[in-house]
Coordinates of C-alpha atoms and ligand atoms in Angstrom, one line a residue:
M1 CA 19.7 -15.1 72.2
T2 CA 17.1 -12.8 71.8
T3 CA 17.6 -10.0 73.4
E4 CA 15.2 -6.8 73.7
S5 CA 15.1 -5.9 71.0
A6 CA 14.0 -8.8 68.5
Q7 CA 11.2 -8.6 66.5
S8 CA 9.6 -11.0 64.3
L9 CA 8.4 -10.2 61.4
P10 CA 6.2 -11.5 58.3
F11 CA 7.8 -12.2 54.5
E12 CA 5.9 -10.4 52.0
T13 CA 3.7 -12.6 50.2
E14 CA 5.7 -12.5 47.9
V15 CA 9.1 -13.4 49.1
Q16 CA 7.7 -16.4 50.5
E17 CA 6.3 -17.9 47.8
L18 CA 9.6 -17.4 46.4
L19 CA 11.8 -19.1 49.3
D20 CA 8.9 -22.9 48.3
L21 CA 9.7 -22.5 44.9
M22 CA 13.6 -22.3 45.8
I23 CA 13.6 -25.0 47.8
H24 CA 11.4 -27.3 45.8
S25 CA 11.1 -27.0 42.5
L26 CA 15.0 -25.8 42.3
Y27 CA 17.5 -27.6 44.2
S28 CA 19.3 -29.0 40.3
H29 CA 22.0 -27.0 40.9
P30 CA 21.8 -25.5 44.7
E31 CA 25.7 -24.6 44.4
I32 CA 25.1 -21.5 43.0
F33 CA 23.7 -19.7 46.0
L34 CA 28.2 -19.0 46.9
R35 CA 28.4 -17.2 43.8
E36 CA 24.7 -15.0 44.8
L37 CA 26.2 -14.2 47.8
I38 CA 30.1 -13.7 47.2
S39 CA 28.7 -11.3 44.5
N40 CA 26.4 -9.3 46.9
A41 CA 29.4 -9.0 49.8
S42 CA 31.0 -8.1 46.9
D43 CA 28.6 -5.8 45.7
A44 CA 28.6 -4.5 49.9
C45 CA 32.7 -3.4 49.1
D46 CA 32.1 -2.3 45.7
K47 CA 29.5 0.1 47.6
L48 CA 31.3 1.0 50.4
R49 CA 34.7 2.0 48.4
F50 CA 32.0 4.5 46.7
E51 CA 30.0 6.1 48.9
A52 CA 33.5 6.4 50.8
L53 CA 34.9 8.5 48.3
T54 CA 31.7 11.2 48.0
K55 CA 31.8 11.2 52.5
P56 CA 35.4 11.1 53.8
E57 CA 33.9 11.5 57.5
L58 CA 33.8 8.3 57.1
G59 CA 37.3 7.3 57.5
V60 CA 37.3 3.9 55.8
D61 CA 40.5 2.6 54.3
T62 CA 38.9 0.5 51.2
T63 CA 42.8 -0.3 50.0
Q64 CA 41.7 -3.7 52.6
L65 CA 38.8 -4.6 51.8
G66 CA 38.1 -8.6 51.3
I67 CA 35.6 -11.9 51.1
R68 CA 36.2 -14.1 53.8
L69 CA 34.7 -17.7 54.5
E70 CA 34.7 -19.7 57.5
A71 CA 33.4 -23.3 56.4
D72 CA 33.0 -25.8 60.1
T73 CA 32.9 -29.6 59.0
E74 CA 31.0 -30.2 62.3
A75 CA 28.9 -27.5 63.3
R76 CA 27.9 -28.1 59.7
T77 CA 27.5 -23.9 59.2
L78 CA 29.2 -22.3 56.3
T79 CA 29.9 -18.2 57.2
I80 CA 30.7 -15.6 54.3
V81 CA 31.6 -12.2 55.8
D82 CA 32.2 -9.2 54.4
D83 CA 33.5 -6.2 55.1
G84 CA 32.0 -3.7 52.8
I85 CA 29.1 -1.0 53.4
G86 CA 26.7 -3.5 55.6
M87 CA 22.8 -2.9 56.3
S88 CA 21.5 -0.9 58.7
R89 CA 18.3 -1.8 60.5
D90 CA 15.6 -1.3 57.5
E91 CA 18.0 -2.6 54.6
L92 CA 17.2 -5.5 56.6
I93 CA 14.4 -5.7 56.7
S94 CA 13.6 -4.2 53.3
N95 CA 16.9 -5.9 51.0
L96 CA 16.0 -9.4 52.8
G97 CA 12.7 -8.9 53.6
T98 CA 10.7 -7.5 50.3
I99 CA 10.9 -8.4 47.4
A100 CA 12.1 -4.5 45.8
G101 CA 11.0 -4.8 41.5
S102 CA 7.9 -5.5 39.8
G103 CA 9.8 -7.1 38.0
T104 CA 10.0 -10.3 41.0
R105 CA 6.1 -9.4 40.6
R106 CA 6.7 -10.5 37.4
L107 CA 9.0 -13.8 37.4
M108 CA 6.5 -14.9 39.6
R109 CA 4.4 -14.8 38.1
E110 CA 6.0 -15.9 35.3
L111 CA 7.7 -18.9 37.3
K112 CA 4.5 -20.7 37.7
E113 CA 2.7 -20.4 34.7
S114 CA 5.8 -22.0 33.5
G115 CA 7.0 -24.0 35.4
A116 CA 10.4 -23.3 37.7
D117 CA 12.2 -27.0 36.5
E118 CA 12.5 -25.7 33.1
R119 CA 13.7 -22.3 32.9
P120 CA 16.1 -23.0 36.4
E121 CA 17.0 -19.1 34.5
L122 CA 14.8 -17.0 35.1
I123 CA 16.6 -17.1 39.4
G124 CA 18.3 -14.6 39.8
Q125 CA 17.1 -12.4 36.7
F126 CA 15.7 -10.4 39.1
G127 CA 17.8 -10.2 42.0
V128 CA 16.5 -13.1 43.6
G129 CA 20.5 -14.1 44.1
F130 CA 20.3 -14.1 48.0
Y131 CA 17.1 -16.3 48.8
A132 CA 19.7 -18.9 47.1
S133 CA 20.8 -19.3 50.3
F134 CA 17.9 -21.9 51.4
M135 CA 18.2 -23.6 48.8
V136 CA 20.9 -25.6 50.6
A137 CA 20.5 -23.9 54.3
D138 CA 17.1 -24.8 56.7
E139 CA 18.4 -21.4 58.5
V140 CA 20.1 -18.6 57.5
V141 CA 21.6 -15.7 60.0
V142 CA 22.8 -12.4 58.6
E143 CA 24.7 -10.2 61.7
S144 CA 25.4 -6.9 59.7
L145 CA 27.1 -3.4 61.4
R146 CA 26.5 -0.1 58.4
A147 CA 28.9 1.5 57.1
G148 CA 28.3 5.4 59.6
E149 CA 27.2 3.8 62.2
E150 CA 26.8 2.4 66.3
Q151 CA 24.1 0.1 65.7
G152 CA 24.2 -3.8 64.3
H153 CA 21.8 -5.9 63.8
R154 CA 20.8 -10.0 63.1
W155 CA 17.7 -10.9 60.9
S156 CA 17.5 -14.8 60.7
S157 CA 15.0 -16.8 59.3
K158 CA 14.1 -20.4 58.2
A159 CA 12.1 -19.7 55.5
D160 CA 9.2 -20.8 57.2
G161 CA 6.9 -17.6 56.2
R162 CA 9.3 -14.9 59.2
Y163 CA 11.6 -14.3 60.1
T164 CA 13.2 -12.4 62.9
I165 CA 15.1 -9.4 63.8
E166 CA 17.4 -8.2 66.5
D167 CA 20.4 -5.5 68.1
A168 CA 23.7 -7.3 68.3
E169 CA 26.8 -6.6 69.9
G170 CA 30.6 -6.9 69.2
L171 CA 29.6 -6.4 65.2
E172 CA 32.3 -5.3 62.9
R173 CA 31.3 -3.3 59.7
G174 CA 30.3 -4.7 57.7
T175 CA 28.2 -8.6 57.2
R176 CA 28.4 -12.3 58.2
I177 CA 26.4 -14.6 56.2
T178 CA 25.6 -17.7 58.2
L179 CA 24.2 -21.1 56.9
H180 CA 23.3 -23.8 59.2
L181 CA 23.3 -26.9 55.6
K182 CA 20.6 -29.0 55.1
D183 CA 21.9 -32.3 55.4
A184 CA 24.0 -32.7 51.7
G185 CA 21.4 -36.1 51.1
E186 CA 23.7 -39.1 48.5
D187 CA 25.6 -37.8 46.0
G188 CA 24.9 -34.0 47.2
Q189 CA 28.0 -31.8 47.7
D190 CA 29.9 -31.1 51.8
F191 CA 29.4 -26.9 51.1
T192 CA 32.1 -27.3 54.4
A193 CA 34.4 -29.3 52.6
E194 CA 38.0 -27.1 51.4
H195 CA 38.2 -28.9 48.2
V196 CA 34.2 -27.8 47.1
L197 CA 34.2 -24.2 47.9
R198 CA 37.8 -24.1 46.6
G199 CA 36.4 -25.8 43.2
L200 CA 33.6 -23.0 43.6
V201 CA 35.5 -20.2 43.6
K202 CA 37.2 -21.1 41.4
R203 CA 34.3 -21.5 39.0
Y204 CA 32.1 -19.4 39.5
S205 CA 34.2 -16.0 41.9
D206 CA 37.6 -16.7 40.6
F207 CA 37.2 -12.3 38.4
V208 CA 35.5 -11.5 42.0
E209 CA 38.5 -7.7 42.7
Y210 CA 39.0 -8.3 46.0
P211 CA 40.0 -11.3 47.2
I212 CA 38.2 -14.4 48.7
R213 CA 40.0 -16.1 51.8
M214 CA 39.8 -19.4 53.7
G215 CA 42.3 -19.8 56.5
D216 CA 45.6 -18.4 55.0
D217 CA 44.9 -18.6 50.9
T218 CA 43.1 -16.7 48.3
L219 CA 41.4 -18.7 46.2
N220 CA 40.8 -16.3 44.1
S221 CA 42.8 -14.5 41.1
R222 CA 41.0 -11.2 41.2
K223 CA 42.1 -10.3 38.0
P224 CA 39.0 -8.9 36.1
V225 CA 38.4 -10.9 33.5
W226 CA 37.7 -7.2 31.3
A227 CA 40.9 -6.0 32.5
R228 CA 43.6 -9.4 30.7
P229 CA 44.3 -9.4 27.8
K230 CA 42.2 -10.9 25.2
S231 CA 45.1 -13.9 24.9
D232 CA 44.7 -14.5 28.1
V233 CA 41.4 -15.2 29.0
T234 CA 40.2 -19.0 27.6
E235 CA 36.1 -19.1 26.2
E236 CA 34.9 -20.6 29.0
E237 CA 36.6 -18.0 31.3
Y238 CA 34.6 -15.3 29.1
A239 CA 31.4 -17.7 29.8
D240 CA 31.4 -18.1 33.3
F241 CA 31.8 -14.1 33.7
Y242 CA 28.7 -14.1 31.6
K243 CA 27.1 -16.0 33.7
H244 CA 27.7 -14.4 37.0
L245 CA 27.2 -10.8 34.9
S246 CA 24.0 -11.9 33.4
H247 CA 22.8 -15.1 36.0
D248 CA 21.9 -17.5 32.4
F249 CA 22.4 -20.5 32.9
H250 CA 23.3 -20.5 29.2
D251 CA 27.1 -19.6 27.3
P252 CA 25.9 -15.8 24.9
L253 CA 26.4 -16.8 21.3
E254 CA 29.2 -14.4 21.0
T255 CA 31.5 -12.5 23.1
I256 CA 33.4 -8.8 22.0
H257 CA 36.1 -7.4 23.8
F258 CA 38.3 -5.1 22.3
K259 CA 40.9 -1.6 23.9
A260 CA 40.0 1.8 22.9
E261 CA 42.9 3.9 22.9
G262 CA 43.4 7.6 21.7
S263 CA 41.3 10.3 23.3
T264 CA 38.9 8.4 25.1
E265 CA 39.9 5.5 26.8
Y266 CA 38.8 2.1 28.3
T267 CA 37.8 -1.9 28.4
A268 CA 34.7 -3.1 26.5
L269 CA 33.2 -6.8 26.8
L270 CA 30.3 -6.8 25.7
Y271 CA 28.2 -10.3 24.9
I272 CA 25.3 -11.3 23.1
P273 CA 23.4 -13.2 24.4
A274 CA 22.2 -16.7 23.3
Q275 CA 18.6 -16.4 24.5
R276 CA 16.6 -14.3 25.0
P277 CA 15.0 -12.5 29.2
F278 CA 11.9 -12.9 29.2
D279 CA 11.7 -9.5 30.3
L280 CA 12.8 -7.7 27.4
F281 CA 9.4 -6.5 25.8
R282 CA 8.0 -5.8 30.0
E283 CA 9.7 -2.6 30.9
Q284 CA 7.9 1.0 30.6
Q285 CA 10.9 2.5 29.2
P286 CA 13.5 0.0 27.4
H287 CA 17.3 0.7 28.4
S288 CA 20.6 -0.6 28.2
K289 CA 22.4 -2.5 31.1
L290 CA 26.1 -2.3 30.7
S291 CA 27.6 -2.2 33.9
L292 CA 29.9 0.8 34.0
Y293 CA 33.6 0.6 35.8
V294 CA 35.3 4.1 36.8
K295 CA 38.9 2.9 37.7
R296 CA 38.0 -0.5 39.1
V297 CA 34.8 1.2 40.6
L298 CA 31.4 0.1 39.8
I299 CA 29.2 3.5 39.7
T300 CA 26.3 2.0 38.3
G301 CA 25.3 -1.7 37.3
E302 CA 22.4 -0.7 34.2
C303 CA 23.8 2.0 33.2
K304 CA 21.6 3.2 30.1
E305 CA 24.0 5.4 28.5
L306 CA 26.3 3.0 26.6
L307 CA 24.6 1.6 24.2
P308 CA 21.2 2.3 22.4
S309 CA 17.7 0.6 23.8
W310 CA 17.4 -1.4 21.2
L311 CA 20.7 -3.1 21.9
R312 CA 19.5 -4.0 25.4
F313 CA 20.0 -7.5 25.2
V314 CA 23.5 -6.5 25.4
R315 CA 25.2 -7.8 28.4
G316 CA 29.0 -6.7 29.8
V317 CA 30.8 -3.6 30.9
V318 CA 33.2 -0.9 30.7
E319 CA 34.7 0.4 32.5
A320 CA 36.0 3.9 31.3
A321 CA 39.4 6.1 32.3
D322 CA 38.3 9.4 31.3
L323 CA 35.7 9.5 33.2
P324 CA 35.3 11.6 37.5
L325 CA 34.7 9.4 39.9
N326 CA 31.4 10.9 41.1
V327 CA 30.1 11.2 38.1
S328 CA 26.6 11.7 38.5
R329 CA 23.5 10.7 36.2
E330 CA 23.4 14.3 34.6
I331 CA 26.7 13.7 33.8
L332 CA 27.1 10.0 32.2
Q333 CA 24.1 11.7 30.1
S334 CA 26.1 15.3 28.6
N335 CA 29.7 13.5 28.7
P336 CA 31.1 13.7 25.3
H337 CA 33.0 10.7 27.0
M338 CA 30.8 8.9 27.1
R339 CA 28.6 10.1 23.2
A340 CA 31.9 8.6 22.0
I341 CA 31.7 5.4 23.3
K342 CA 28.5 4.7 23.2
K343 CA 28.5 5.6 19.3
R344 CA 31.3 3.1 18.8
L345 CA 30.5 0.1 20.9
T346 CA 27.2 0.5 18.8
K347 CA 29.3 -0.1 16.0
K348 CA 31.3 -2.8 16.8
V349 CA 28.4 -4.5 17.8
L350 CA 26.8 -4.7 15.0
A351 CA 30.4 -5.4 13.5
S352 CA 29.9 -8.1 15.0
L353 CA 26.3 -9.3 14.3
A354 CA 27.6 -8.4 10.4
S355 CA 30.2 -10.6 10.5
I356 CA 28.0 -13.4 11.9
L357 CA 25.5 -12.8 9.2
K358 CA 28.0 -13.9 7.1
D359 CA 30.5 -16.1 8.1
D360 CA 27.5 -18.0 10.3
R361 CA 24.1 -18.4 8.7
E362 CA 22.6 -20.6 11.2
R363 CA 23.8 -19.2 14.6
Y364 CA 22.9 -15.6 12.5
A365 CA 18.9 -17.1 12.7
G366 CA 19.5 -18.3 16.2
F367 CA 19.9 -14.8 17.2
W368 CA 17.6 -13.3 15.1
K369 CA 14.6 -15.2 16.3
E370 CA 15.5 -14.6 19.5
F371 CA 16.4 -10.3 18.9
G372 CA 15.4 -9.5 15.8
S373 CA 12.1 -7.8 17.3
V374 CA 13.8 -5.6 18.9
L375 CA 16.9 -4.9 16.9
K376 CA 14.5 -3.6 14.8
E377 CA 13.0 -1.3 17.6
G378 CA 16.1 0.5 16.2
I379 CA 15.3 1.0 12.6
C380 CA 11.3 2.4 13.9
L381 CA 13.0 4.9 15.7
G382 CA 14.9 6.1 13.4
E383 CA 17.9 5.3 14.8
D384 CA 19.4 3.2 11.4
E385 CA 21.9 6.2 10.6
D386 CA 23.7 4.5 7.9
G387 CA 21.5 1.7 7.2
A388 CA 23.2 -1.2 9.0
I389 CA 20.4 -2.5 11.5
A390 CA 18.7 -2.6 7.7
E391 CA 21.5 -5.3 6.8
L392 CA 20.6 -7.3 9.4
C393 CA 17.5 -7.9 9.2
L394 CA 16.1 -11.0 7.6
F395 CA 12.6 -12.0 6.5
E396 CA 10.4 -14.4 5.0
S397 CA 9.5 -14.5 1.3
S398 CA 7.2 -15.4 -1.3
R399 CA 10.1 -16.7 -2.7
G400 CA 9.4 -20.2 -0.6
E401 CA 11.3 -21.4 3.6
G402 CA 14.0 -19.8 4.9
L403 CA 15.2 -16.2 5.5
T404 CA 16.6 -13.7 3.6
T405 CA 18.4 -10.9 3.6
L406 CA 17.3 -7.0 1.9
A407 CA 20.7 -7.6 -0.1
E408 CA 20.2 -10.9 -1.3
A409 CA 16.7 -9.9 -1.7
V410 CA 17.8 -7.2 -4.2
E411 CA 20.5 -9.5 -6.2
R412 CA 18.4 -11.5 -6.7
M413 CA 15.6 -9.0 -8.5
P414 CA 15.2 -8.9 -12.5
E415 CA 15.9 -6.8 -14.8
G416 CA 13.2 -4.0 -14.7
Q417 CA 11.4 -4.8 -11.4
P418 CA 11.2 -0.9 -9.7
A419 CA 10.9 -1.8 -5.8
I420 CA 11.2 -4.1 -3.6
Y421 CA 7.4 -5.9 -2.7
T422 CA 6.6 -6.0 0.9
V423 CA 3.3 -7.0 1.9
T424 CA 2.4 -7.3 5.8
G425 CA 0.6 -9.8 7.5
P426 CA -0.1 -12.4 9.7
D427 CA 1.4 -15.4 9.1
R428 CA 3.4 -16.5 5.9
E429 CA 0.4 -19.2 4.9
T430 CA -2.1 -16.4 4.6
L431 CA 0.1 -14.0 2.8
D432 CA 1.3 -17.3 0.5
A433 CA -2.8 -17.2 -0.7
S434 CA -3.0 -13.1 -0.7
P435 CA -3.9 -12.2 -4.1
H436 CA -2.0 -8.9 -3.9
V437 CA 1.2 -11.0 -3.6
A438 CA 0.4 -13.8 -6.7
A439 CA 0.3 -10.5 -8.6
Y440 CA 3.7 -10.0 -8.6
K441 CA 4.1 -13.3 -8.0
Q442 CA 2.8 -13.4 -11.5
R443 CA 5.6 -11.0 -13.0
G444 CA 8.8 -13.1 -11.1
Y445 CA 9.0 -10.5 -8.5
E446 CA 9.8 -11.5 -4.6
V447 CA 7.7 -10.3 -1.5
L448 CA 8.9 -9.8 1.2
Y449 CA 6.3 -11.2 3.8
L450 CA 6.3 -8.7 7.7
T451 CA 4.9 -10.9 9.2
E452 CA 5.2 -9.5 12.8
P453 CA 3.3 -6.4 14.8
I454 CA 6.0 -3.6 15.2
D455 CA 6.9 -3.7 11.1
E456 CA 4.2 -2.0 10.9
W457 CA 5.9 0.8 12.4
M458 CA 9.6 0.0 10.6
I459 CA 8.0 -0.3 7.1
D460 CA 6.7 2.6 7.6
R461 CA 10.5 4.1 8.6
L462 CA 11.9 1.6 5.5
T463 CA 11.2 3.6 3.1
S464 CA 14.3 2.3 0.2
F465 CA 17.3 -0.1 0.2
Q466 CA 20.4 0.2 -2.0
D467 CA 18.7 3.4 -3.3
K468 CA 15.6 0.7 -4.3
P469 CA 12.4 1.6 -3.3
L470 CA 10.1 -0.8 -0.5
R471 CA 7.2 -0.6 -1.9
S472 CA 3.6 -2.5 -0.2
V473 CA 2.3 -4.8 -2.6
H474 CA -1.5 -3.1 -0.7
A475 CA -0.3 0.6 -2.6
V476 CA -1.9 0.6 -6.0
D477 CA 0.6 1.0 -7.9
E478 CA 1.2 2.4 -11.3
D479 CA 4.6 1.9 -12.5
L480 CA 4.4 -1.7 -12.1
L481 CA 2.4 -2.0 -15.3
S482 CA 3.9 -2.7 -18.8
D483 CA 2.7 -0.4 -21.6
S484 CA 0.1 -3.0 -23.4
E485 CA -0.9 -3.5 -19.9
K486 CA -1.4 0.0 -19.4
E487 CA -3.6 0.3 -22.7
A488 CA -5.6 -3.1 -22.0
V489 CA -6.4 -1.2 -18.4
S490 CA -8.4 1.6 -19.9
A491 CA -9.8 0.0 -22.2
A492 CA -11.2 -2.2 -19.4
A493 CA -12.8 0.6 -17.8
E494 CA -13.7 2.4 -21.1
E495 CA -15.7 -1.0 -21.8
H496 CA -17.2 -1.0 -18.7
A497 CA -17.6 2.5 -17.2
Q498 CA -21.2 1.5 -15.8
L499 CA -19.7 -1.1 -13.8
V500 CA -17.1 1.5 -11.9
E501 CA -19.7 4.6 -12.0
K502 CA -22.6 2.5 -10.4
L503 CA -20.2 -0.4 -8.2
Q504 CA -18.7 3.2 -7.0
E505 CA -22.8 4.3 -6.1
H506 CA -23.6 0.6 -4.4
F507 CA -20.8 0.8 -1.3
G508 CA -20.4 4.5 -1.5
D509 CA -18.5 6.1 1.6
R510 CA -17.2 1.8 2.3
L511 CA -14.9 2.6 -0.6
A512 CA -12.5 5.5 -1.8
E513 CA -12.3 3.7 -5.5
V514 CA -13.3 1.1 -7.3
R515 CA -11.2 0.7 -10.8
F516 CA -9.3 -1.8 -13.0
S517 CA -6.3 -2.7 -12.4
G518 CA -3.9 -4.2 -14.3
R519 CA -1.9 -6.5 -11.6
L520 CA -4.8 -8.8 -10.2
A521 CA -3.5 -12.8 -11.1
D522 CA -5.7 -15.3 -10.9
A523 CA -8.4 -13.0 -8.7
P524 CA -11.1 -11.4 -9.8
A525 CA -11.0 -8.1 -7.1
M526 CA -9.0 -7.3 -4.6
L527 CA -8.6 -4.1 -2.4
G528 CA -5.7 -1.7 -3.2
T529 CA -5.4 1.2 -0.1
K530 CA -4.2 4.4 -1.1
D531 CA -0.9 5.6 -1.7
G532 CA -0.2 6.7 2.4
A533 CA -3.3 5.4 3.6
L534 CA -3.2 2.2 6.4
R535 CA -1.8 -1.1 5.4
P536 CA -5.3 -3.6 6.4
H537 CA -3.7 -5.2 8.5
M538 CA -2.4 -1.9 10.5
D539 CA -5.7 -0.8 9.8
R540 CA -7.1 -2.8 12.3
A541 CA -5.5 -2.5 14.8
F542 CA -6.2 0.6 15.1
A543 CA -10.0 -0.1 14.9
E544 CA -9.6 -2.1 17.7
T545 CA -7.6 -0.3 18.9
H546 CA -10.1 2.9 19.0
G547 CA -13.6 1.4 17.3
G548 CA -15.4 2.0 14.9
G549 CA -14.8 0.3 10.9
M550 CA -12.3 0.0 8.0
S551 CA -11.0 2.8 7.1
A552 CA -12.2 4.0 3.8
E553 CA -9.2 4.7 2.0
R554 CA -9.6 1.6 0.3
V555 CA -9.3 0.8 -3.5
L556 CA -11.6 -2.4 -4.8
E557 CA -9.2 -3.0 -7.7
L558 CA -10.7 -5.3 -10.7
N559 CA -9.2 -7.2 -13.0
P560 CA -9.7 -7.0 -16.8
N561 CA -9.6 -11.0 -18.0
H562 CA -11.4 -12.6 -15.4
P563 CA -15.8 -13.7 -16.9
L564 CA -16.5 -12.6 -13.6
V565 CA -16.0 -8.8 -13.6
A566 CA -17.4 -9.7 -17.2
R567 CA -20.4 -11.2 -15.7
L568 CA -21.2 -8.3 -13.0
S569 CA -20.8 -6.2 -15.9
E570 CA -23.8 -7.8 -18.1
L571 CA -25.9 -8.0 -14.0
A572 CA -24.8 -3.8 -14.2
A573 CA -27.1 -2.5 -16.9
K574 CA -29.9 -4.4 -15.8
G575 CA -30.0 -3.0 -11.7
G576 CA -31.9 -4.7 -9.6
S577 CA -31.2 -6.4 -5.8
D578 CA -29.2 -9.4 -8.0
F579 CA -26.3 -6.4 -9.1
A580 CA -26.5 -5.3 -5.9
D581 CA -25.5 -9.2 -4.2
R582 CA -23.1 -9.7 -6.2
A583 CA -21.0 -6.9 -5.7
D584 CA -21.3 -7.0 -2.3
L585 CA -19.7 -11.1 -3.1
L586 CA -17.5 -9.6 -4.7
Y587 CA -16.2 -6.8 -1.9
G588 CA -16.5 -9.6 0.7
Q589 CA -14.5 -12.0 -0.9
A590 CA -11.7 -9.8 -1.4
L591 CA -11.5 -8.9 1.8
L592 CA -11.7 -12.7 3.1
A593 CA -9.0 -13.5 0.5
E594 CA -6.7 -11.3 2.3
G595 CA -6.7 -11.8 5.9
S596 CA -10.3 -9.5 6.4
P597 CA -13.1 -9.5 8.3
V598 CA -16.5 -8.9 6.4
P599 CA -18.3 -6.5 7.8
D600 CA -22.0 -7.7 8.5
P601 CA -20.6 -12.1 8.1
A602 CA -24.4 -12.9 8.4
R603 CA -25.4 -11.9 5.1
F604 CA -22.0 -12.5 3.2
S605 CA -23.3 -16.6 3.8
K606 CA -26.7 -16.5 3.3
L607 CA -25.6 -14.8 -0.3
I608 CA -23.6 -17.4 -0.5
V609 CA -25.7 -20.0 0.3
D610 CA -28.3 -17.9 -2.6
L611 CA -25.6 -18.5 -5.0
L612 CA -25.1 -22.4 -4.3
E613 CA -29.2 -22.5 -4.9
K614 CA -29.1 -20.7 -8.3
A615 CA -26.2 -22.3 -9.1
Ligands
LIG701 P1 20.4 -8.6 44.0 O1 21.9 -8.8 44.2 O2 20.2 -8.8 42.8 O3 20.0 -7.5 44.8 P2 20.1 -9.8 46.7 O4 19.0 -11.2 46.6 O5 20.9 -10.6 46.2 O6 20.0 -9.3 44.8 O7 20.5 -9.1 47.5 C1 19.5 -7.6 48.1 C2 19.9 -7.1 48.4 O8 20.2 -6.9 50.1 C3 21.5 -6.3 47.8 O9 20.6 -5.7 46.8 C4 21.7 -5.6 49.0 O10 21.2 -4.6 49.2 C5 21.5 -6.7 50.6 N1 23.1 -6.8 50.2 C6 22.6 -8.5 50.4 N2 23.8 -9.0 51.3 C7 24.8 -8.2 50.9 C8 25.4 -8.0 51.6 N3 26.5 -8.8 52.3 N4 25.8 -6.4 52.1 C9 25.4 -5.4 52.2 N5 24.3 -5.4 51.6 C10 23.4 -7.0 50.8
LIG702 MG1 23.4 -10.2 44.6

C-alpha cells in the first residue's frame, strides 16, 4: 500500500549492524521483544500524560490511557497498540532509523569485541529495545499519529538495510506496531498464542501502570511494585521489576524498599546490581540514573539529583509526593525536598552495604569487586563526610591473601604502631617484594596494598581512620624508630659522613637527599619520598603524561647494617670510577626493587656484567 509520499531510506550503518547482531546472535531470549515494546508503549503514555500537563490545548483525557495486544494466529501477526504520545514523521525517522546515543556506538564495538553471545545483557542497556522486534519478526510495521498532529505515518522495514516511510490515513492518536512473525521453529514459542502472551506479560510487565488488554481481559495487575507494601511483594517480583528497569539479565545483589514519612514524603525502591554495567566508567560526566515519579507521573528516567555520582550503579525508582508535577531541571537542583531525599537515600544505600559487609562477607566481596572503585570516587571527591565510605573499603595487605577493612587492620595493630601503613603499587606480587614493605613487616606492622589507579587520589584524601593517621611507606618516616635505632642511625651517619657527602655530590639533582635510615630490613638501600612529594607510582604516571623524568623529591635511604654500605664507604674514601659505578648500581637496584624503571638500562646492564666478570 505504497502511496505517493512513500520514501525508502537506509538505516544508519550501526542500526543495521545492530539488527544483524540481534537476528543472528541473540536468539537465546527472543521473548524479551514483548517487554521492550510494552515498555515503549508505557513510556509513550507517560510522555503524553506529562505533555498534557504543560499543553492543556492538546485536550486529551489522560485517565484512560492503555495498551492493547491483538494476535492473529492465521496471519501470524502480533500487534501492540497504545494511545500514548505517538511519533511524527521526523520522530519515526530519528527514533527508529538512527542510533541516538553515542553510548550505543560504544555498545556495538563492545559487542563485536566480546562476542554478543556471551554478553546478551548488554543489549537493552542503551535503548535498543525497539529493534528486539526483529528477533521474532521478519517485517515490522509501525503506524503512528503524534498527539497534536493531523497527519499519521506508516514506517516499515524488513531489516534489510532500509525502511520505508509514508503517510497513513485513518489512524488514532498513538502507535500501532505490527509484527509479521517468523516461523516459530521446533521448540520456539508461538507469540500469537494467548497463553504465551499472558505468561510473558505476567512475567515481565505485570507492574506496568497502564492496563494491557487482550480481548476483554486485562493481563497485568498494574500496581507499581514500589507502591505496594513490602510484605506483599515477592523476591521474584522485585527481581523482575529490577530487570525491567535496568535491562540486566541477572538478579540484583540487594533490594532496598522503603517509604519515608514526615516533612518529605516519598517511596524509594533501590537496587544494587550484582554486576557492573560496561559503561560505568565511560561517561563524560557520570551521574546517578534513578527514575523520579511524582504522583505516578514519570518526571525523568535519569534523575541526577537523587544520588551522588559515586553511587551511580544503583538503579531504582523514587516517587515523591511533595514536588510540583511540572518540575524543571532547575527546580530539581535547588529543591530542598530533593536535597533531603538525596541525603537519606545515600545514607540508606551505605547502611545497606555496611550490613552486607557485616553479615555476608563473600557477597560483599562480590559487590566490592564490581563497584568498589566507584565507591572510592566518593572519598576522592571529599564527599565521605562521616567516614562511612572508608568503613566500606576493602584492601589487600601484607598479611597475605584476602581482603581487609580498615577497622580490621586497626584492630590487629600491635601496641605502639604509630600509624596505618599503606603502599601504592601495580599489584600484590610487586608489593610483596618491595623493600619498603619489608621494613614494616619486619616490625610486625601490616601494610595495606593500594593497587588501583584511583587509590593514588583516594589516599590523598583519606588521611586518617578512627583517629589513626594513614601513612605511605614511601615517605621518609621518623616516628617508626625506637630511640636506640635512632642512635644507631646517627652513629652510622657520623661514621660514614664522607660516603653521604660523595653520594650527594654524585647524584646531584637526581636526588633530593641521601641519608642513613633505620627502617630498612634486608635491602642495602631504598628510595623514600620527601613528605608531601609524589609517590613513585603516581610520579611515574605523571612523567608518562607530562614527559620528563622522575621528580627530584626522592631520598636515597641507606641501611647502616648492610655490608655493601660499608664497602661503598671504603670506595668513597678512595674515589674514582669504581665508586661512581657502584653508586649507580645501588641506585638502580633500589629503583627496580620498587617497580620503577632504571633511567639508563643499557648502562645499568653493562655495570652488572662488569660486576659479574669481577666476581
Ligand atoms: P528506548 O525506549 O530505550 O528509548 P527503543 O529502541 O525502545 O529505545 O525506542 C526508541 C525510541 O522510539 C523511543 O525512545 C521512543 O522515542 C520511540 N518509540 C518507540 N516506541 C514508541 C511508541 N510506542 N510510542 C512512541 N514512541 C515510541
Ligand atoms: Mg524502549
